[in-house]
Coordinates of C-alpha atoms and ligand atoms in Angstrom, one line a residue:
M84 CA 13.4 11.3 10.4
S85 CA 10.0 13.2 9.7
I86 CA 6.9 14.5 11.9
I87 CA 3.8 14.8 9.8
L88 CA 0.4 16.3 11.0
S89 CA -2.5 14.7 9.1
L90 CA -6.0 15.5 8.6
E91 CA -8.7 13.1 7.3
T92 CA -12.3 14.6 6.6
S93 CA -13.4 13.0 3.3
C94 CA -16.7 11.1 4.5
D95 CA -18.0 11.4 8.4
E96 CA -15.0 10.7 10.7
S97 CA -13.2 14.0 11.1
A98 CA -9.4 12.9 12.2
V99 CA -5.9 14.5 13.2
A100 CA -2.9 12.3 13.7
L101 CA 1.2 12.6 14.1
V102 CA 3.1 10.1 12.7
S103 CA 6.9 9.8 12.3
N104 CA 9.1 7.6 10.7
E105 CA 12.6 6.3 12.2
K106 CA 14.5 3.9 10.5
G107 CA 11.9 2.7 8.2
K108 CA 9.2 2.3 10.9
I109 CA 6.2 4.3 11.3
D110 CA 5.7 5.7 14.8
L111 CA 2.1 6.6 15.7
L112 CA 2.6 9.7 18.1
A113 CA -1.3 10.9 18.4
N114 CA -4.5 9.4 16.8
E115 CA -7.8 11.4 17.4
I116 CA -11.3 10.9 15.9
A117 CA -14.7 12.2 16.2
S118 CA -17.0 10.0 14.5
Q119 CA -20.0 11.4 13.4
I120 CA -21.5 8.4 12.7
K121 CA -23.8 8.6 15.5
E122 CA -25.5 11.6 14.2
H123 CA -26.0 10.4 10.6
S124 CA -27.2 7.0 11.4
N125 CA -30.8 9.2 12.4
W126 CA -30.8 9.7 8.8
G127 CA -29.8 6.8 7.7
G128 CA -26.7 7.5 5.9
V129 CA -24.1 10.5 5.4
V130 CA -25.6 13.8 5.3
P131 CA -23.2 15.9 3.4
E132 CA -24.4 19.3 4.4
I133 CA -23.9 18.1 8.3
A134 CA -20.5 16.3 7.5
S135 CA -18.8 19.5 6.8
R136 CA -20.4 21.6 9.5
R137 CA -19.2 18.8 12.2
H138 CA -15.7 18.6 10.5
L139 CA -15.4 22.5 10.7
E140 CA -16.3 22.4 14.5
N141 CA -14.4 19.4 14.9
L142 CA -10.9 19.9 13.5
P143 CA -9.6 22.8 15.8
F144 CA -10.3 20.5 18.8
L145 CA -8.8 17.4 17.3
I146 CA -5.7 19.4 16.4
Q147 CA -5.3 20.5 19.9
E148 CA -5.6 17.4 21.3
A149 CA -3.1 15.6 19.2
F150 CA -0.6 18.0 20.0
S151 CA -1.1 18.3 24.0
K152 CA -1.0 14.0 23.6
S153 CA 2.1 14.0 21.9
K154 CA 3.6 16.8 23.7
L155 CA 4.7 18.2 20.4
K156 CA 4.2 21.9 18.6
I157 CA 3.9 23.6 15.5
K158 CA 7.6 23.9 14.9
D159 CA 8.2 20.0 15.3
I160 CA 6.0 19.6 12.3
D161 CA 7.9 18.6 8.8
A162 CA 5.0 18.5 6.7
I163 CA 1.0 18.8 6.9
A164 CA -1.1 16.2 4.9
A165 CA -4.7 16.4 4.3
T166 CA -6.9 14.1 2.3
V167 CA -7.8 16.0 -0.9
T168 CA -9.7 13.1 -3.1
P169 CA -12.0 11.4 -3.6
G170 CA -14.9 12.0 -1.2
L171 CA -17.4 14.8 0.0
S172 CA -16.4 18.1 -1.7
G173 CA -17.7 20.5 1.3
S174 CA -16.2 17.9 3.9
L175 CA -12.8 17.6 1.7
L176 CA -12.4 21.5 1.7
V177 CA -12.2 21.6 5.4
G178 CA -9.5 19.4 5.9
S179 CA -7.7 21.2 2.9
I180 CA -8.3 24.6 4.0
T181 CA -7.3 23.9 7.4
A182 CA -4.3 22.4 6.5
R183 CA -2.9 24.9 4.0
T184 CA -3.7 27.7 6.0
L185 CA -1.8 25.8 9.0
A186 CA 1.0 25.2 6.1
N187 CA 1.0 28.5 4.9
L188 CA 0.8 30.4 8.1
H189 CA 4.0 28.3 9.6
Q190 CA 5.8 27.9 6.6
I191 CA 5.7 24.2 6.4
P192 CA 5.0 21.9 3.1
F193 CA 1.9 20.5 2.2
L194 CA 0.5 17.1 1.0
G195 CA -2.6 16.3 -0.9
I196 CA -3.1 12.9 -0.1
H197 CA -5.3 10.6 -2.6
H198 CA -8.1 8.8 0.1
L199 CA -7.3 5.4 -1.7
E200 CA -3.6 5.6 -1.4
G201 CA -4.4 6.8 2.6
H202 CA -6.3 2.9 2.8
L203 CA -3.3 1.6 1.1
A204 CA -0.8 3.0 3.6
S205 CA -2.8 1.4 6.7
I206 CA -1.2 -1.6 6.0
Y207 CA 2.2 0.1 7.0
L208 CA 1.2 0.5 10.3
S209 CA 1.1 -2.9 10.7
E210 CA 4.3 -5.1 12.4
N211 CA 4.4 -7.4 9.4
H212 CA 3.8 -5.6 5.9
P213 CA 4.7 -7.3 2.7
K214 CA 6.6 -5.2 -0.2
P215 CA 5.4 -4.7 -3.5
P216 CA 4.3 -5.9 -5.8
F217 CA 1.4 -7.3 -4.1
L218 CA -2.1 -7.3 -4.7
V219 CA -4.3 -5.1 -2.8
L220 CA -8.2 -5.7 -2.2
L221 CA -9.7 -2.4 -1.0
V222 CA -13.1 -2.7 0.1
S223 CA -14.6 0.7 1.7
G224 CA -18.2 2.4 1.4
G225 CA -17.3 4.0 -1.6
H226 CA -15.0 1.4 -3.3
T227 CA -14.2 -2.4 -4.2
E228 CA -11.2 -2.7 -6.3
L229 CA -8.4 -4.9 -7.0
I230 CA -5.1 -3.0 -7.1
K231 CA -1.7 -4.3 -8.4
V232 CA 0.8 -2.3 -6.4
D233 CA 4.0 -2.5 -8.8
S234 CA 6.0 -0.3 -6.6
H235 CA 5.4 2.3 -4.1
H236 CA 2.9 4.7 -6.1
K237 CA 2.8 2.3 -9.3
Y238 CA -0.7 1.2 -9.2
H239 CA -2.6 -0.7 -11.7
R240 CA -6.4 -1.5 -11.3
L241 CA -7.7 -4.9 -12.4
G242 CA -10.8 -4.9 -10.9
R243 CA -13.8 -2.8 -9.3
S244 CA -17.4 -3.0 -8.6
H245 CA -19.8 -1.7 -11.8
D246 CA -22.3 -1.0 -9.4
D247 CA -22.3 -0.5 -5.7
A248 CA -19.6 -0.9 -3.3
A249 CA -19.5 -3.9 -0.7
G250 CA -19.7 -1.3 2.2
E251 CA -22.8 0.1 0.4
A252 CA -23.9 -3.0 0.0
F253 CA -23.6 -4.0 3.6
D254 CA -25.2 -0.6 4.4
K255 CA -28.4 -1.1 1.9
V256 CA -29.1 -4.3 3.0
A257 CA -29.0 -3.7 7.1
R258 CA -31.2 -0.5 6.1
L259 CA -33.5 -3.5 4.5
L260 CA -33.2 -5.5 7.7
G261 CA -34.2 -2.6 9.6
L262 CA -30.4 -2.6 11.4
P263 CA -28.7 0.5 11.8
Y264 CA -26.2 2.8 10.1
P265 CA -23.5 1.6 9.2
G266 CA -24.5 -1.8 8.0
G267 CA -21.2 -3.7 8.1
P268 CA -20.8 -3.9 12.0
S269 CA -24.6 -4.2 12.4
I270 CA -24.7 -7.1 10.0
Q271 CA -21.5 -8.6 11.7
E272 CA -22.9 -8.6 14.9
I273 CA -26.4 -9.9 14.2
A274 CA -24.8 -12.4 11.5
R275 CA -22.7 -14.2 14.7
Y276 CA -26.3 -16.0 15.6
G277 CA -27.5 -17.0 12.0
N278 CA -26.9 -19.7 9.3
P279 CA -24.9 -18.2 6.4
K280 CA -26.1 -21.1 4.2
K281 CA -29.8 -20.9 5.0
F282 CA -30.4 -18.5 2.0
L283 CA -28.4 -18.9 -1.0
F284 CA -27.9 -15.7 -2.4
P285 CA -26.3 -14.8 -5.9
K286 CA -22.7 -14.0 -6.5
G287 CA -23.3 -11.3 -9.0
R288 CA -20.9 -11.3 -12.2
V289 CA -20.3 -8.4 -14.9
S290 CA -20.7 -9.7 -18.6
K291 CA -18.4 -8.8 -21.3
P292 CA -19.8 -7.2 -24.4
G293 CA -18.5 -10.1 -26.6
G294 CA -19.7 -12.7 -23.9
G295 CA -18.4 -14.4 -20.7
F296 CA -17.3 -12.4 -17.6
Y297 CA -15.1 -10.0 -16.1
A298 CA -13.1 -12.4 -14.2
Y299 CA -12.0 -9.8 -11.7
D300 CA -14.8 -7.6 -11.4
F301 CA -17.9 -7.0 -8.9
S302 CA -21.5 -6.3 -9.0
F303 CA -23.7 -6.0 -5.9
S304 CA -26.8 -4.3 -6.5
G305 CA -28.5 -7.9 -7.9
L306 CA -27.4 -9.4 -4.3
K307 CA -29.1 -6.0 -2.7
T308 CA -32.1 -6.9 -5.0
A309 CA -32.5 -10.8 -4.0
V310 CA -32.3 -10.0 -0.4
F311 CA -35.0 -7.5 -0.9
R312 CA -37.2 -9.7 -2.6
Q313 CA -36.8 -12.4 -0.1
I314 CA -37.7 -10.1 2.4
E315 CA -40.9 -9.4 0.5
K316 CA -41.5 -12.9 -0.3
L317 CA -41.0 -13.9 3.8
K318 CA -43.3 -10.9 4.3
S319 CA -45.9 -12.2 2.5
E320 CA -45.7 -15.7 3.7
N321 CA -46.8 -13.7 7.1
K322 CA -43.5 -15.0 8.3
K323 CA -41.0 -14.1 11.0
L324 CA -38.1 -12.2 9.3
P325 CA -34.9 -14.1 10.0
I326 CA -32.7 -11.4 10.3
E327 CA -29.8 -13.5 11.6
D328 CA -29.9 -16.0 9.0
I329 CA -30.8 -13.2 6.1
A330 CA -27.5 -11.0 8.0
A331 CA -25.4 -14.3 7.9
S332 CA -26.1 -15.4 4.1
F333 CA -25.3 -12.0 3.1
E334 CA -22.3 -11.6 4.8
Y335 CA -20.9 -15.0 3.5
I336 CA -21.9 -14.5 0.0
V337 CA -20.2 -11.1 -0.2
A338 CA -16.9 -12.5 1.7
E339 CA -16.9 -15.7 -0.7
V340 CA -17.0 -13.2 -3.8
L341 CA -14.3 -11.0 -2.6
V342 CA -12.0 -13.9 -1.6
E343 CA -12.9 -16.2 -4.8
R344 CA -12.1 -13.2 -7.2
S345 CA -9.0 -11.9 -5.3
L346 CA -7.4 -15.0 -5.3
R347 CA -8.0 -15.7 -9.0
C348 CA -6.6 -12.4 -9.7
A349 CA -3.4 -13.2 -7.5
L350 CA -2.7 -16.2 -9.2
D351 CA -3.4 -15.1 -12.9
Q352 CA -1.0 -12.3 -12.3
G353 CA 1.7 -14.7 -10.4
L354 CA 1.3 -12.3 -7.2
N355 CA 1.8 -14.4 -3.9
S356 CA 0.6 -11.5 -1.2
I357 CA -3.0 -10.1 -0.9
V358 CA -3.1 -6.9 1.3
L359 CA -6.8 -6.4 2.3
V360 CA -7.7 -2.8 3.7
G361 CA -10.9 -0.3 4.2
G362 CA -13.6 -0.2 6.1
V363 CA -14.8 -3.7 4.8
A364 CA -11.8 -5.2 6.0
A365 CA -12.5 -5.0 9.5
N366 CA -15.0 -7.4 8.6
I367 CA -14.1 -11.0 10.9
R368 CA -15.6 -13.4 8.3
L369 CA -14.2 -11.6 5.3
R370 CA -10.5 -11.7 7.1
N371 CA -10.6 -15.2 8.2
L372 CA -11.8 -16.6 4.8
M373 CA -9.3 -14.6 3.1
L374 CA -6.6 -16.2 5.4
S375 CA -7.8 -19.7 5.2
Q376 CA -8.0 -20.0 1.7
S377 CA -5.4 -18.0 0.6
S378 CA -3.2 -20.4 2.6
K379 CA -4.0 -23.2 0.3
H380 CA -2.7 -21.8 -2.4
S381 CA 0.6 -20.2 -0.3
I382 CA -0.4 -17.0 -0.9
N383 CA 0.4 -14.5 2.0
V384 CA -2.2 -12.5 3.5
A385 CA -1.7 -8.9 4.8
L386 CA -4.2 -7.7 7.1
A387 CA -4.8 -3.7 7.8
P388 CA -5.1 -3.4 11.5
M389 CA -8.7 -3.5 12.7
E390 CA -8.3 0.2 13.9
F391 CA -7.0 1.6 10.7
C392 CA -9.7 -0.3 8.4
T393 CA -12.2 2.4 8.5
D394 CA -11.7 6.2 8.2
N395 CA -8.8 7.5 10.0
A396 CA -5.8 10.0 9.6
A397 CA -2.8 7.8 11.0
M398 CA -3.3 6.1 7.3
I399 CA -3.2 9.3 5.8
G400 CA -0.1 10.3 7.5
A401 CA 1.4 7.0 6.5
A402 CA 0.8 7.7 2.9
A403 CA 2.5 10.9 3.3
L404 CA 5.2 9.5 5.2
L405 CA 5.9 7.2 1.9
R406 CA 5.5 10.3 -0.4
L407 CA 7.9 12.1 1.6
S408 CA 10.5 9.3 1.6
S409 CA 10.2 8.0 -1.4
N410 CA 10.7 11.7 -3.1
N411 CA 10.6 14.6 -1.2
I412 CA 7.7 16.3 -2.8
Q413 CA 5.2 18.8 -2.0
S414 CA 1.7 19.8 -3.2
S415 CA 1.2 23.4 -4.6
M416 CA -0.9 25.3 -2.1
E417 CA -2.9 25.7 -5.3
L418 CA -4.0 22.3 -5.2
G419 CA -7.9 22.0 -4.7
V420 CA -10.0 18.7 -3.6
S421 CA -12.1 16.7 -6.1
A422 CA -14.9 14.3 -5.5
R423 CA -13.2 12.1 -7.9
W424 CA -9.8 11.0 -9.3
P425 CA -8.3 7.8 -10.1
L426 CA -5.9 6.7 -7.9
E427 CA -3.1 5.9 -10.8
K428 CA -3.2 9.5 -11.1
S429 CA -2.3 10.6 -7.8
D430 CA 1.4 11.5 -8.8
L431 CA -0.3 14.3 -10.1
L432 CA -1.0 15.5 -7.0
Y433 CA 2.4 16.9 -6.6
D434 CA 2.6 18.8 -9.8
Q435 CA 2.9 22.2 -9.6
N436 CA 0.1 22.8 -12.3
P437 CA -2.3 20.9 -9.8
P438 CA -5.1 18.7 -11.8
F439 CA -8.0 20.7 -9.9
Ligands
LIG662 O1 -13.4 3.1 4.5 P1 -14.6 3.4 5.3 O2 -14.6 3.9 6.8 O3 -15.1 4.8 4.5 C1 -14.7 4.8 3.2 O4 -14.1 5.2 3.0 O5 -15.9 4.4 2.5 O6 -15.7 2.2 5.1 C2 -17.0 2.4 5.8 C3 -17.9 1.2 5.0 C4 -19.4 1.3 5.4 O7 -20.0 0.7 4.5 C5 -19.3 0.2 6.8 O8 -20.7 -0.3 6.6 C6 -18.6 -0.9 6.3 O9 -17.3 -0.2 5.6 N1 -17.7 -1.4 7.6 C7 -18.0 -3.0 7.3 C8 -17.4 -3.4 8.7 N2 -17.0 -2.2 9.6 C9 -17.2 -1.4 8.5 N3 -18.8 -3.7 6.4 C10 -18.4 -5.4 7.0 N4 -18.3 -5.4 8.1 C11 -17.8 -4.6 9.3 N5 -17.0 -5.0 10.4
LIG663 ZN1 -12.1 5.4 3.7

């Protein structure tokens, strides 16, 4: 059995978890989150400088709380993990330096974790999770990707957004509608009272240079513009904005596009399991549509547990446990942080000559 202390500070959630694995099952011993969302929502989005300062203030308390709730001590810990990429550099640095300092001080191995590998690992925090190969739809504030997982840590990206990520589209459209940040939950809430078929918004496609479209890629910036134009048109006609209908129609089209392209990809690739992870995976309409449409094609769907869709440290701990159990590796103490790094190259985070 291994016990991991994990830290997540890539964006606007400061999070600390203690996880262990026994007989292949991941146990959550502590899971602490200090959300900064309220503070950032005053500015309509994440302010990087505020985010890193708050991580610095929050982390010591969260670590203390995790140890006191789990009744564990630092000497019980087998490895310390922290998100090192991708994310806001200043925020990543706070988690990474805290983890490396503790690891150095107590002579414990350190593991740098790729944030998207963390989101992928959130599926292992659910009771029923599939074994690779499977297709992952990863939808968050920064990413919209279709990733084929051949075996643990063997990733192949088959689709991606060419502009806004799905979560980013939710955040931007919420702003257009005067709804608070983060946009996903605000749109979901108000969309419950709207007609999803009221406005027919476009399903953005990405053209291939030689003609045709990329079957598994996404584009959400045109959709955002279409919503903007619709709002302007209604305003110019002096009509009361049907915010509920606009929100519902937008949410519906995003869910449809994500589900249609994921299914197309899974069927073409002969994969019979789809895994849904990331902040936008918390969206009820998307979850329900994925379940209902996939069952028509006899494709299994595994949904990340609701509480582990948005950023948290439990998923970072789960990813670290998988790294440790598949190969007893660790990262160099020289490993820094990077705002961007491809998931396919996450093995290099365990190289003794780190890539950043
Ligand atoms: O995974 P996450 O916490 O952070 C990133 O790694 O980006 O995702 C945050 C994103 C935000 O854009 C937020 O609006 C979106 O996830 N989100 C949702 C929902 N809850 C969060 N989008 C749609 N429906 C939701 N219920
Ligand atoms: Zn995330």
